[in-house]
mmCIF file of C-alpha atoms in Angstrom:
data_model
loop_
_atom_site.group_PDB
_atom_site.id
_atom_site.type_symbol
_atom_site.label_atom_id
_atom_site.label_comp_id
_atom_site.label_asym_id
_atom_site.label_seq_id
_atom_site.Cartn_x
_atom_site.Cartn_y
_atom_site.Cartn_z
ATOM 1 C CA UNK A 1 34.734 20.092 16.264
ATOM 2 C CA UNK A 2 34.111 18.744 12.883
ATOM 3 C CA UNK A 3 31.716 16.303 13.859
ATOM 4 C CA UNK A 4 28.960 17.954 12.273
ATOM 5 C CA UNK A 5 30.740 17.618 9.237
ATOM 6 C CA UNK A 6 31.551 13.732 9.503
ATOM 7 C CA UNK A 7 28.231 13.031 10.780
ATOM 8 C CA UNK A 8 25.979 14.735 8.758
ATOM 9 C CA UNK A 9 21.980 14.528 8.989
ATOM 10 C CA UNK A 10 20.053 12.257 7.229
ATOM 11 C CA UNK A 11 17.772 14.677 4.870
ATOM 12 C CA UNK A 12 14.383 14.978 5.285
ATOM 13 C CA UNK A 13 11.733 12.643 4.255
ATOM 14 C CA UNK A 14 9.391 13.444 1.685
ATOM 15 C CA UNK A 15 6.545 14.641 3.033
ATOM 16 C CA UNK A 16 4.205 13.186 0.465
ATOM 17 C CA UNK A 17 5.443 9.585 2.244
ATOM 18 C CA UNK A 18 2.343 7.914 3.932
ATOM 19 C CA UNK A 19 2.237 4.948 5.845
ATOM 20 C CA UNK A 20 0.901 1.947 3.587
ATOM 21 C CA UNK A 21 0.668 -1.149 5.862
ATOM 22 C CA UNK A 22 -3.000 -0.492 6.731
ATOM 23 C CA UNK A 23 -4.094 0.191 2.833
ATOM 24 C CA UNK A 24 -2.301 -3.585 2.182
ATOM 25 C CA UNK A 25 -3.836 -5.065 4.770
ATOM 26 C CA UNK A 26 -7.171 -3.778 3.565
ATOM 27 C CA UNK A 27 -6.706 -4.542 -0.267
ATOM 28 C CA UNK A 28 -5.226 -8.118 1.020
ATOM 29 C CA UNK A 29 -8.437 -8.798 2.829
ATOM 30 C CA UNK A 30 -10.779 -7.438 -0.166
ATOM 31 C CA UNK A 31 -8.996 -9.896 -1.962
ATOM 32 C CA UNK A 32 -9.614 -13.244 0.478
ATOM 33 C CA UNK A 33 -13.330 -12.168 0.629
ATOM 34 C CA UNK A 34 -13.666 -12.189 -3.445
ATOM 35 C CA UNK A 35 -11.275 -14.792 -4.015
ATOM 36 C CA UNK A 36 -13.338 -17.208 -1.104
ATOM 37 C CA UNK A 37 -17.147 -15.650 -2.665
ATOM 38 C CA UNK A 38 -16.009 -16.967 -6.214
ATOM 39 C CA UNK A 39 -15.060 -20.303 -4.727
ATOM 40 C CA UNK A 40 -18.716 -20.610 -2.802
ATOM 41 C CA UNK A 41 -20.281 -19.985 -6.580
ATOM 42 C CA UNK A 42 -17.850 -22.780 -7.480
ATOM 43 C CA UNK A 43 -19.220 -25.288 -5.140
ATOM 44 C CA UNK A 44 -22.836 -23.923 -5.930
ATOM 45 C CA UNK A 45 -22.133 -24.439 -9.862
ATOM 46 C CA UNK A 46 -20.772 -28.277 -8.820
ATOM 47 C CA UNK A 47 -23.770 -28.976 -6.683
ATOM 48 C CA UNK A 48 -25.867 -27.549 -9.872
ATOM 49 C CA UNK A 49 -24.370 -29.786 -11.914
ATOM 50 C CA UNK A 50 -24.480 -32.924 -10.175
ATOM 51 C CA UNK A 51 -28.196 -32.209 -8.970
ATOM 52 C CA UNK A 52 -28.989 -32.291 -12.948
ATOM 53 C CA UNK A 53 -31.312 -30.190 -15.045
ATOM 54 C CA UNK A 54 -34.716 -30.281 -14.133
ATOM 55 C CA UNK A 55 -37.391 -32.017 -16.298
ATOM 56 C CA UNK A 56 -38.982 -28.701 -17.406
ATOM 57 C CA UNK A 57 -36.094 -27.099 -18.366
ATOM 58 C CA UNK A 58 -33.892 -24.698 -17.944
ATOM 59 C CA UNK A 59 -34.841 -21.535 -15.818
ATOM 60 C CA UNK A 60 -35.486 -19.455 -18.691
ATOM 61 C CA UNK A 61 -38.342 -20.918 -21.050
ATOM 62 C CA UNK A 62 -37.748 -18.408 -23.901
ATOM 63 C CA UNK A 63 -40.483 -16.158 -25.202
ATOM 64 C CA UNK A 64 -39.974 -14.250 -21.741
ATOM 65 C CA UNK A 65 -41.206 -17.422 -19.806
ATOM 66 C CA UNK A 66 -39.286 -18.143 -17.016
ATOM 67 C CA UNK A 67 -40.224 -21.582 -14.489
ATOM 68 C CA UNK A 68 -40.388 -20.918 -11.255
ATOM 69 C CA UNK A 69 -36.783 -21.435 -9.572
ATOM 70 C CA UNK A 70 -35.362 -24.621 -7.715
ATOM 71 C CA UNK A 71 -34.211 -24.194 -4.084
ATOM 72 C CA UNK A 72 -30.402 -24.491 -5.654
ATOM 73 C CA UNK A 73 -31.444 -22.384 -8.410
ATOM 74 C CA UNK A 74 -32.404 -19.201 -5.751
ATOM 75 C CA UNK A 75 -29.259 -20.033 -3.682
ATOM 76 C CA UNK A 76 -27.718 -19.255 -6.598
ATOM 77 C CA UNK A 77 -29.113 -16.187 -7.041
ATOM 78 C CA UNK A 78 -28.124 -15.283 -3.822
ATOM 79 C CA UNK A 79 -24.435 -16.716 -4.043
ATOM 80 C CA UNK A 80 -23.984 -14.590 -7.110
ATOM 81 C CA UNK A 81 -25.506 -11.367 -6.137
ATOM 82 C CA UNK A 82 -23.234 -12.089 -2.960
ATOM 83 C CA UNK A 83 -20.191 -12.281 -5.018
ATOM 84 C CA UNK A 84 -20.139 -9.624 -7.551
ATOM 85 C CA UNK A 85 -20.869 -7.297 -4.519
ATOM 86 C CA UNK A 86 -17.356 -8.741 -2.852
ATOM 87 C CA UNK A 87 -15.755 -7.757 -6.225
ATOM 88 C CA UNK A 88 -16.977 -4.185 -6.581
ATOM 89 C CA UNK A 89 -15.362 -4.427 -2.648
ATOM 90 C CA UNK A 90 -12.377 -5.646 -3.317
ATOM 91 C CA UNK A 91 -11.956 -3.630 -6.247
ATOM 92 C CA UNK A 92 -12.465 -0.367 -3.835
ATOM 93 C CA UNK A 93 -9.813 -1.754 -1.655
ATOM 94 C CA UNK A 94 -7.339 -2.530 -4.106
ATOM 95 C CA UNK A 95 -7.730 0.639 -5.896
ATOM 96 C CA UNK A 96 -7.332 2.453 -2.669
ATOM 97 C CA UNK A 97 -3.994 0.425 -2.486
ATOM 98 C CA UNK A 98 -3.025 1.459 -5.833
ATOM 99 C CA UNK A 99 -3.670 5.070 -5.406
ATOM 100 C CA UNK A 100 -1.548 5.239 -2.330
ATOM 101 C CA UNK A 101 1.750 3.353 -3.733
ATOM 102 C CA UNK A 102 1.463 5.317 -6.871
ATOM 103 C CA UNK A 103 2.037 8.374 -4.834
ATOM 104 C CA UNK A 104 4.771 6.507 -2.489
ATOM 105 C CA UNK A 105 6.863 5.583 -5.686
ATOM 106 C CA UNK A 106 6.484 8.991 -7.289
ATOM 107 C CA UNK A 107 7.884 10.453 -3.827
ATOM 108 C CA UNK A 108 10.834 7.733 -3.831
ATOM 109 C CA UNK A 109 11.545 8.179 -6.934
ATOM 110 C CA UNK A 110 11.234 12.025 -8.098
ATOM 111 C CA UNK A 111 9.889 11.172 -10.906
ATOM 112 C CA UNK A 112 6.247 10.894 -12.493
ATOM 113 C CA UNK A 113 4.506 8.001 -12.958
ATOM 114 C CA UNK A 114 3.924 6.916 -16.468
ATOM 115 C CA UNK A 115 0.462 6.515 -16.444
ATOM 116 C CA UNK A 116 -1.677 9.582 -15.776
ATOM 117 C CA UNK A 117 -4.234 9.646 -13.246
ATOM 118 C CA UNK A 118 -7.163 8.876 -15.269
ATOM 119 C CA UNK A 119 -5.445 5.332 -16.455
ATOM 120 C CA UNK A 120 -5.860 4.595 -12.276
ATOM 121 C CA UNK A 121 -9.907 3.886 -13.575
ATOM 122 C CA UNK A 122 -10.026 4.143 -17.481
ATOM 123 C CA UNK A 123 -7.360 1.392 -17.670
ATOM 124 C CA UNK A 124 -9.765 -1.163 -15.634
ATOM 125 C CA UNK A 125 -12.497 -0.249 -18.272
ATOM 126 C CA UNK A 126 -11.338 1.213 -21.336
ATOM 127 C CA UNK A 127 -11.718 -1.454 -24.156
ATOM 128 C CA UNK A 128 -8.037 -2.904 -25.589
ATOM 129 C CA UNK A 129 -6.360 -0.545 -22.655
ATOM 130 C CA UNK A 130 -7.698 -3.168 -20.327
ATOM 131 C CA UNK A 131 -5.386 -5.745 -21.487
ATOM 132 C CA UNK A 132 -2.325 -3.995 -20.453
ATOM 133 C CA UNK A 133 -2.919 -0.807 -18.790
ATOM 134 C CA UNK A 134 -3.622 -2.021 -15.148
ATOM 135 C CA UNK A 135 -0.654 -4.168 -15.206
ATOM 136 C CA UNK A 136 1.648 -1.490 -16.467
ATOM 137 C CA UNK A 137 0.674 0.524 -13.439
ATOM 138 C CA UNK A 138 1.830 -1.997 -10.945
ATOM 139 C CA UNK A 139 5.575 -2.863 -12.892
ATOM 140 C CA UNK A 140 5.740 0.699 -13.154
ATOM 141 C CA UNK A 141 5.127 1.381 -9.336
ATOM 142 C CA UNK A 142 7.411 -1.461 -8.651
ATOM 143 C CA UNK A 143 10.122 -0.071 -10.708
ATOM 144 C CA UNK A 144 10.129 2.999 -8.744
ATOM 145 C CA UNK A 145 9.618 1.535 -5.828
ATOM 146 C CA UNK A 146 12.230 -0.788 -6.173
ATOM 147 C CA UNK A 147 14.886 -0.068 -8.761
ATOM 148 C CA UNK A 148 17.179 -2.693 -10.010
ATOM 149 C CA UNK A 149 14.963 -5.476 -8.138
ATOM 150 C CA UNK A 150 13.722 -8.024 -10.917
ATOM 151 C CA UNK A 151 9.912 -7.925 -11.213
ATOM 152 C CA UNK A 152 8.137 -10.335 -8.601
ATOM 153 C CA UNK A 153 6.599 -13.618 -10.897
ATOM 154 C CA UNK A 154 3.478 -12.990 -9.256
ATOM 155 C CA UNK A 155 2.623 -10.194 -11.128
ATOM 156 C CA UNK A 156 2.397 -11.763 -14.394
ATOM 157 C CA UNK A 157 0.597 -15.043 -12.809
ATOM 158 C CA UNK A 158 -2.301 -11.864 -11.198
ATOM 159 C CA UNK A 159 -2.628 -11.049 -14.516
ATOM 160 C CA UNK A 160 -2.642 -13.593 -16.954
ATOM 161 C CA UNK A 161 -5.537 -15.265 -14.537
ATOM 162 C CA UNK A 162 -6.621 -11.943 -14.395
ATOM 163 C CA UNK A 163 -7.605 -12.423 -17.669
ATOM 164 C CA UNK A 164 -8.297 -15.271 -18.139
ATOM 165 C CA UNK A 165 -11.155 -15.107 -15.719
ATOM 166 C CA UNK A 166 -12.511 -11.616 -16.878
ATOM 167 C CA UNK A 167 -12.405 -12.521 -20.590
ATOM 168 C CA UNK A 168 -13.707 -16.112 -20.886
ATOM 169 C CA UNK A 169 -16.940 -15.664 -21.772
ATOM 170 C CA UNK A 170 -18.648 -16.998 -18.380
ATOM 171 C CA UNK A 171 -16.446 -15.217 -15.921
ATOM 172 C CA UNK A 172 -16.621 -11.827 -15.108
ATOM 173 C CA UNK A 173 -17.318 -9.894 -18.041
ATOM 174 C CA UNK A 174 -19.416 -13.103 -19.036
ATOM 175 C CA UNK A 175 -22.799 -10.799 -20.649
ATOM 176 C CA UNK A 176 -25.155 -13.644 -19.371
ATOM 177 C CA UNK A 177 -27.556 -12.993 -16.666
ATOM 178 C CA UNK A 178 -27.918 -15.522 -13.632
ATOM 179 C CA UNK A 179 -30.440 -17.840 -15.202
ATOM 180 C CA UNK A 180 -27.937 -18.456 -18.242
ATOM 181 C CA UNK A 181 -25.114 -19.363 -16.011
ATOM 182 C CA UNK A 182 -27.733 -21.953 -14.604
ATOM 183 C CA UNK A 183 -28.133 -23.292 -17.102
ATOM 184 C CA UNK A 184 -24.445 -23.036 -18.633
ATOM 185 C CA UNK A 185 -23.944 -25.095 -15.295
ATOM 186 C CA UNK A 186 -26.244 -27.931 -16.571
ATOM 187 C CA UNK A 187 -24.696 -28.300 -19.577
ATOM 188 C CA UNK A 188 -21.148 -26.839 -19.418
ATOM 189 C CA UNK A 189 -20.320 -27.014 -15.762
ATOM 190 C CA UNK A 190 -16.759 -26.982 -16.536
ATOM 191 C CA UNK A 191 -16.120 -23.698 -18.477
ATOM 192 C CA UNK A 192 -17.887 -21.909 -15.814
ATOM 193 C CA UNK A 193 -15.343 -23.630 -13.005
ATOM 194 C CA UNK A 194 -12.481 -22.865 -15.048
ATOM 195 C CA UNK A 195 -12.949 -19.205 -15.456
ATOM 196 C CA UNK A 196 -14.007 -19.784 -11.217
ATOM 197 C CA UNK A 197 -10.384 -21.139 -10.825
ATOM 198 C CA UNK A 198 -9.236 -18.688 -13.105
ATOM 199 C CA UNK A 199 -10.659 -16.470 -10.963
ATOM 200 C CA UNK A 200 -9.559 -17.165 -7.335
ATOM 201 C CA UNK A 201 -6.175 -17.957 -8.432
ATOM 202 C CA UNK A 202 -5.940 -14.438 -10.040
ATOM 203 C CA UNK A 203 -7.338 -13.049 -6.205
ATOM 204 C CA UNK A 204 -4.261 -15.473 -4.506
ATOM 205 C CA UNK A 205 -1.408 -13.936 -6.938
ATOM 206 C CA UNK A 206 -2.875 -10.423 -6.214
ATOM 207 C CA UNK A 207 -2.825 -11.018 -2.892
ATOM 208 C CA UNK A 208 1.214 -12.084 -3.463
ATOM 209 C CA UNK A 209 1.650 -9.086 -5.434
ATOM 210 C CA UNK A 210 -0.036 -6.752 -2.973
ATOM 211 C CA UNK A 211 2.752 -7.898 -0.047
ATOM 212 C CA UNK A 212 5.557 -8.031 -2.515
ATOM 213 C CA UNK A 213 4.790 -4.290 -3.815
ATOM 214 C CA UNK A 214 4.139 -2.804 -0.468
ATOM 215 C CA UNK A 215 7.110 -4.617 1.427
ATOM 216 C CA UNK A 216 9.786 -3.146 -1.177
ATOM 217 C CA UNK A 217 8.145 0.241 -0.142
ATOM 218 C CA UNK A 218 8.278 -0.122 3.603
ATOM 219 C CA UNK A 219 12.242 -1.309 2.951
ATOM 220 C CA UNK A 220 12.682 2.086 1.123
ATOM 221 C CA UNK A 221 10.994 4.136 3.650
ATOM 222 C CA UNK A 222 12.048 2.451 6.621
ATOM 223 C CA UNK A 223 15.477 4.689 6.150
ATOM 224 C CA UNK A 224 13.560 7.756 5.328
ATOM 225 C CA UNK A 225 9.898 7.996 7.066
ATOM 226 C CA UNK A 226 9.171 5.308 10.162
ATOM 227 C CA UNK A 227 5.844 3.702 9.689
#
Protein backbone atom coordinates (compact mmCIF):
# COMPACT_ATOMS: atom_id res chain seq x y z
CA UNK A 1 0.00 0.00 0.00
CA UNK A 2 2.90 2.28 0.14
CA UNK A 3 3.78 2.02 -3.29
CA UNK A 4 2.85 5.39 -4.08
CA UNK A 5 5.24 6.42 -1.68
CA UNK A 6 8.31 4.27 -3.00
CA UNK A 7 7.46 5.00 -6.45
CA UNK A 8 6.84 8.41 -6.65
CA UNK A 9 6.07 10.48 -10.00
CA UNK A 10 8.50 11.99 -11.94
CA UNK A 11 7.50 15.93 -11.69
CA UNK A 12 6.35 17.71 -14.39
CA UNK A 13 8.26 19.08 -17.21
CA UNK A 14 8.65 22.60 -17.71
CA UNK A 15 6.36 23.73 -19.90
CA UNK A 16 8.53 26.37 -21.47
CA UNK A 17 10.59 23.00 -22.89
CA UNK A 18 10.31 22.93 -26.79
CA UNK A 19 11.51 20.48 -29.02
CA UNK A 20 14.93 21.72 -30.66
CA UNK A 21 16.00 19.03 -33.19
CA UNK A 22 14.25 20.78 -36.11
CA UNK A 23 15.75 24.48 -35.17
CA UNK A 24 19.47 22.46 -35.31
CA UNK A 25 18.83 20.92 -38.22
CA UNK A 26 17.85 24.21 -39.78
CA UNK A 27 20.77 26.40 -38.33
CA UNK A 28 23.14 23.25 -39.36
CA UNK A 29 21.98 23.54 -42.91
CA UNK A 30 22.18 27.57 -42.98
CA UNK A 31 25.52 26.89 -42.06
CA UNK A 32 26.62 24.21 -45.08
CA UNK A 33 24.94 26.66 -47.56
CA UNK A 34 27.26 29.78 -46.29
CA UNK A 35 30.12 27.81 -45.43
CA UNK A 36 29.92 25.98 -49.33
CA UNK A 37 28.84 29.90 -51.00
CA UNK A 38 32.17 31.30 -49.39
CA UNK A 39 34.13 28.40 -50.80
CA UNK A 40 32.52 29.01 -54.57
CA UNK A 41 33.91 32.87 -54.08
CA UNK A 42 37.12 31.04 -53.15
CA UNK A 43 37.47 29.19 -56.33
CA UNK A 44 36.13 32.37 -58.23
CA UNK A 45 38.96 34.60 -56.43
CA UNK A 46 41.66 31.59 -57.59
CA UNK A 47 40.37 31.51 -61.11
CA UNK A 48 40.68 35.57 -60.87
CA UNK A 49 43.93 35.32 -59.99
CA UNK A 50 45.37 32.92 -62.24
CA UNK A 51 43.36 34.48 -65.29
CA UNK A 52 45.58 37.77 -64.45
CA UNK A 53 44.68 41.43 -64.48
CA UNK A 54 43.54 42.70 -67.57
CA UNK A 55 45.63 45.14 -69.69
CA UNK A 56 43.34 48.13 -68.94
CA UNK A 57 43.21 47.77 -65.52
CA UNK A 58 41.51 47.11 -62.79
CA UNK A 59 37.59 47.35 -62.83
CA UNK A 60 37.49 50.58 -61.26
CA UNK A 61 39.44 53.37 -63.32
CA UNK A 62 39.24 56.05 -60.57
CA UNK A 63 37.67 59.43 -61.16
CA UNK A 64 34.26 57.37 -61.15
CA UNK A 65 35.39 55.47 -64.38
CA UNK A 66 34.72 52.08 -64.27
CA UNK A 67 35.78 49.48 -67.62
CA UNK A 68 33.35 47.50 -68.66
CA UNK A 69 33.50 44.01 -66.69
CA UNK A 70 35.22 40.63 -67.80
CA UNK A 71 33.00 37.51 -68.06
CA UNK A 72 34.91 36.33 -64.60
CA UNK A 73 34.64 39.72 -63.36
CA UNK A 74 30.39 39.58 -63.61
CA UNK A 75 30.47 35.96 -62.30
CA UNK A 76 31.86 37.46 -59.60
CA UNK A 77 29.42 39.77 -59.07
CA UNK A 78 27.03 37.22 -59.07
CA UNK A 79 29.03 34.70 -56.76
CA UNK A 80 29.22 37.46 -54.22
CA UNK A 81 25.81 38.88 -54.24
CA UNK A 82 24.99 35.00 -54.00
CA UNK A 83 26.94 34.65 -50.90
CA UNK A 84 26.33 37.46 -48.63
CA UNK A 85 22.58 36.60 -49.24
CA UNK A 86 23.46 32.81 -47.78
CA UNK A 87 24.96 34.69 -44.77
CA UNK A 88 22.10 37.03 -43.88
CA UNK A 89 20.33 33.17 -44.22
CA UNK A 90 22.28 31.46 -42.18
CA UNK A 91 22.47 34.10 -39.77
CA UNK A 92 18.39 33.90 -39.53
CA UNK A 93 18.75 30.27 -38.92
CA UNK A 94 21.28 30.31 -36.40
CA UNK A 95 19.74 33.04 -34.52
CA UNK A 96 16.52 31.18 -34.56
CA UNK A 97 18.68 28.34 -32.96
CA UNK A 98 20.00 30.59 -30.42
CA UNK A 99 16.77 32.04 -29.36
CA UNK A 100 15.28 28.66 -28.77
CA UNK A 101 18.24 27.04 -26.53
CA UNK A 102 18.45 30.22 -24.63
CA UNK A 103 14.97 29.60 -23.48
CA UNK A 104 15.63 25.61 -23.10
CA UNK A 105 18.63 26.35 -20.68
CA UNK A 106 16.80 29.03 -18.74
CA UNK A 107 13.91 26.29 -18.24
CA UNK A 108 16.65 23.54 -17.21
CA UNK A 109 18.24 25.54 -15.26
CA UNK A 110 15.82 28.03 -13.22
CA UNK A 111 17.86 30.50 -13.62
CA UNK A 112 18.27 33.65 -16.03
CA UNK A 113 20.48 33.88 -18.62
CA UNK A 114 23.26 36.32 -18.27
CA UNK A 115 22.87 38.15 -21.21
CA UNK A 116 19.63 40.09 -21.69
CA UNK A 117 17.60 39.77 -24.64
CA UNK A 118 18.80 42.62 -26.56
CA UNK A 119 22.63 41.12 -26.45
CA UNK A 120 20.70 38.07 -28.72
CA UNK A 121 21.21 41.07 -31.77
CA UNK A 122 23.25 44.05 -30.25
CA UNK A 123 26.06 41.59 -29.39
CA UNK A 124 26.41 40.54 -33.29
CA UNK A 125 26.68 44.37 -34.02
CA UNK A 126 27.54 46.46 -31.23
CA UNK A 127 31.20 47.69 -31.74
CA UNK A 128 33.92 46.04 -28.98
CA UNK A 129 30.69 43.86 -27.64
CA UNK A 130 31.14 41.95 -30.84
CA UNK A 131 34.30 40.46 -29.80
CA UNK A 132 32.93 38.62 -26.94
CA UNK A 133 29.33 38.99 -26.51
CA UNK A 134 28.04 36.31 -29.03
CA UNK A 135 30.36 33.81 -27.69
CA UNK A 136 29.44 34.41 -24.10
CA UNK A 137 25.89 33.57 -25.06
CA UNK A 138 26.67 30.14 -26.30
CA UNK A 139 29.23 29.04 -23.01
CA UNK A 140 26.60 30.50 -21.07
CA UNK A 141 23.72 28.37 -22.68
CA UNK A 142 26.02 25.46 -22.50
CA UNK A 143 26.66 25.91 -18.90
CA UNK A 144 23.10 25.67 -18.17
CA UNK A 145 22.46 23.31 -20.39
CA UNK A 146 25.02 21.15 -19.30
CA UNK A 147 26.48 21.76 -15.87
CA UNK A 148 29.74 20.32 -14.84
CA UNK A 149 30.40 19.19 -18.64
CA UNK A 150 33.78 20.93 -19.79
CA UNK A 151 33.11 23.38 -22.65
CA UNK A 152 33.14 21.60 -26.20
CA UNK A 153 36.76 22.89 -28.12
CA UNK A 154 34.69 23.75 -30.91
CA UNK A 155 33.40 26.66 -29.53
CA UNK A 156 36.49 28.55 -29.22
CA UNK A 157 37.80 27.19 -32.82
CA UNK A 158 33.77 28.92 -34.20
CA UNK A 159 34.99 31.81 -32.81
CA UNK A 160 38.41 32.60 -33.12
CA UNK A 161 37.75 31.89 -37.13
CA UNK A 162 34.83 33.69 -36.45
CA UNK A 163 36.91 36.43 -36.21
CA UNK A 164 39.30 36.08 -37.95
CA UNK A 165 37.19 36.05 -41.05
CA UNK A 166 34.84 39.01 -40.01
CA UNK A 167 37.73 41.27 -38.95
CA UNK A 168 40.48 40.86 -41.59
CA UNK A 169 39.99 43.54 -43.59
CA UNK A 170 38.73 41.57 -46.87
CA UNK A 171 36.34 39.21 -45.21
CA UNK A 172 33.16 40.03 -44.03
CA UNK A 173 33.19 43.29 -42.54
CA UNK A 174 35.89 43.98 -45.36
CA UNK A 175 34.33 47.98 -46.32
CA UNK A 176 35.36 47.33 -50.04
CA UNK A 177 32.80 47.02 -52.65
CA UNK A 178 32.96 44.08 -55.30
CA UNK A 179 35.20 45.78 -57.81
CA UNK A 180 37.95 46.28 -54.97
CA UNK A 181 37.93 42.70 -54.02
CA UNK A 182 38.64 42.20 -57.87
CA UNK A 183 41.06 43.72 -57.88
CA UNK A 184 42.49 42.79 -54.26
CA UNK A 185 42.27 39.30 -56.12
CA UNK A 186 44.79 40.46 -58.81
CA UNK A 187 47.14 41.59 -56.62
CA UNK A 188 46.60 39.99 -53.18
CA UNK A 189 44.78 36.81 -53.99
CA UNK A 190 45.92 35.32 -50.87
CA UNK A 191 44.58 37.61 -48.05
CA UNK A 192 41.27 37.40 -49.60
CA UNK A 193 41.50 33.24 -49.48
CA UNK A 194 42.66 33.36 -46.07
CA UNK A 195 39.91 35.32 -44.53
CA UNK A 196 37.70 32.66 -47.26
CA UNK A 197 39.26 29.76 -45.19
CA UNK A 198 38.88 31.68 -42.24
CA UNK A 199 35.60 31.82 -43.11
CA UNK A 200 34.26 28.30 -43.95
CA UNK A 201 36.20 26.83 -41.24
CA UNK A 202 34.41 29.20 -38.76
CA UNK A 203 30.80 27.78 -40.65
CA UNK A 204 32.34 23.85 -40.02
CA UNK A 205 33.11 24.54 -36.11
CA UNK A 206 29.63 26.22 -35.86
CA UNK A 207 28.18 23.57 -37.36
CA UNK A 208 30.16 21.23 -34.46
CA UNK A 209 29.02 23.55 -31.93
CA UNK A 210 25.41 23.65 -33.08
CA UNK A 211 25.18 19.49 -32.53
CA UNK A 212 27.27 19.60 -29.44
CA UNK A 213 24.92 22.41 -27.76
CA UNK A 214 21.68 20.95 -28.84
CA UNK A 215 22.60 17.17 -28.07
CA UNK A 216 23.49 18.06 -24.26
CA UNK A 217 19.89 19.57 -24.33
CA UNK A 218 18.02 16.65 -25.82
CA UNK A 219 20.13 14.38 -23.01
CA UNK A 220 18.60 16.74 -20.34
CA UNK A 221 15.18 16.68 -21.65
CA UNK A 222 14.99 13.29 -22.75
CA UNK A 223 14.18 12.50 -18.78
CA UNK A 224 11.86 15.38 -18.52
CA UNK A 225 9.93 16.34 -21.96
CA UNK A 226 10.11 13.50 -25.00
CA UNK A 227 10.98 15.14 -28.22
Amino acid sequence: MNDHLANPPAPAAPSALRPVRWEARCAVAGLALAGAAWLVRAVWEIRLATAGQPASGPPDQGGGRHRPPTSLEDGYHVVSSLSQGAVVLCALLFLSWLWRVRDNARALSGEQARHSWIWMYLGWVLPLANLWIPRGLVVDIHRRSAPGRPLPSSVNWWWGLWLIGLFSGVGLMSADDTDELIARAYTDGWMLLAADAAIVGAAVAAVLVVRAVTAAQRERMAGTVPE
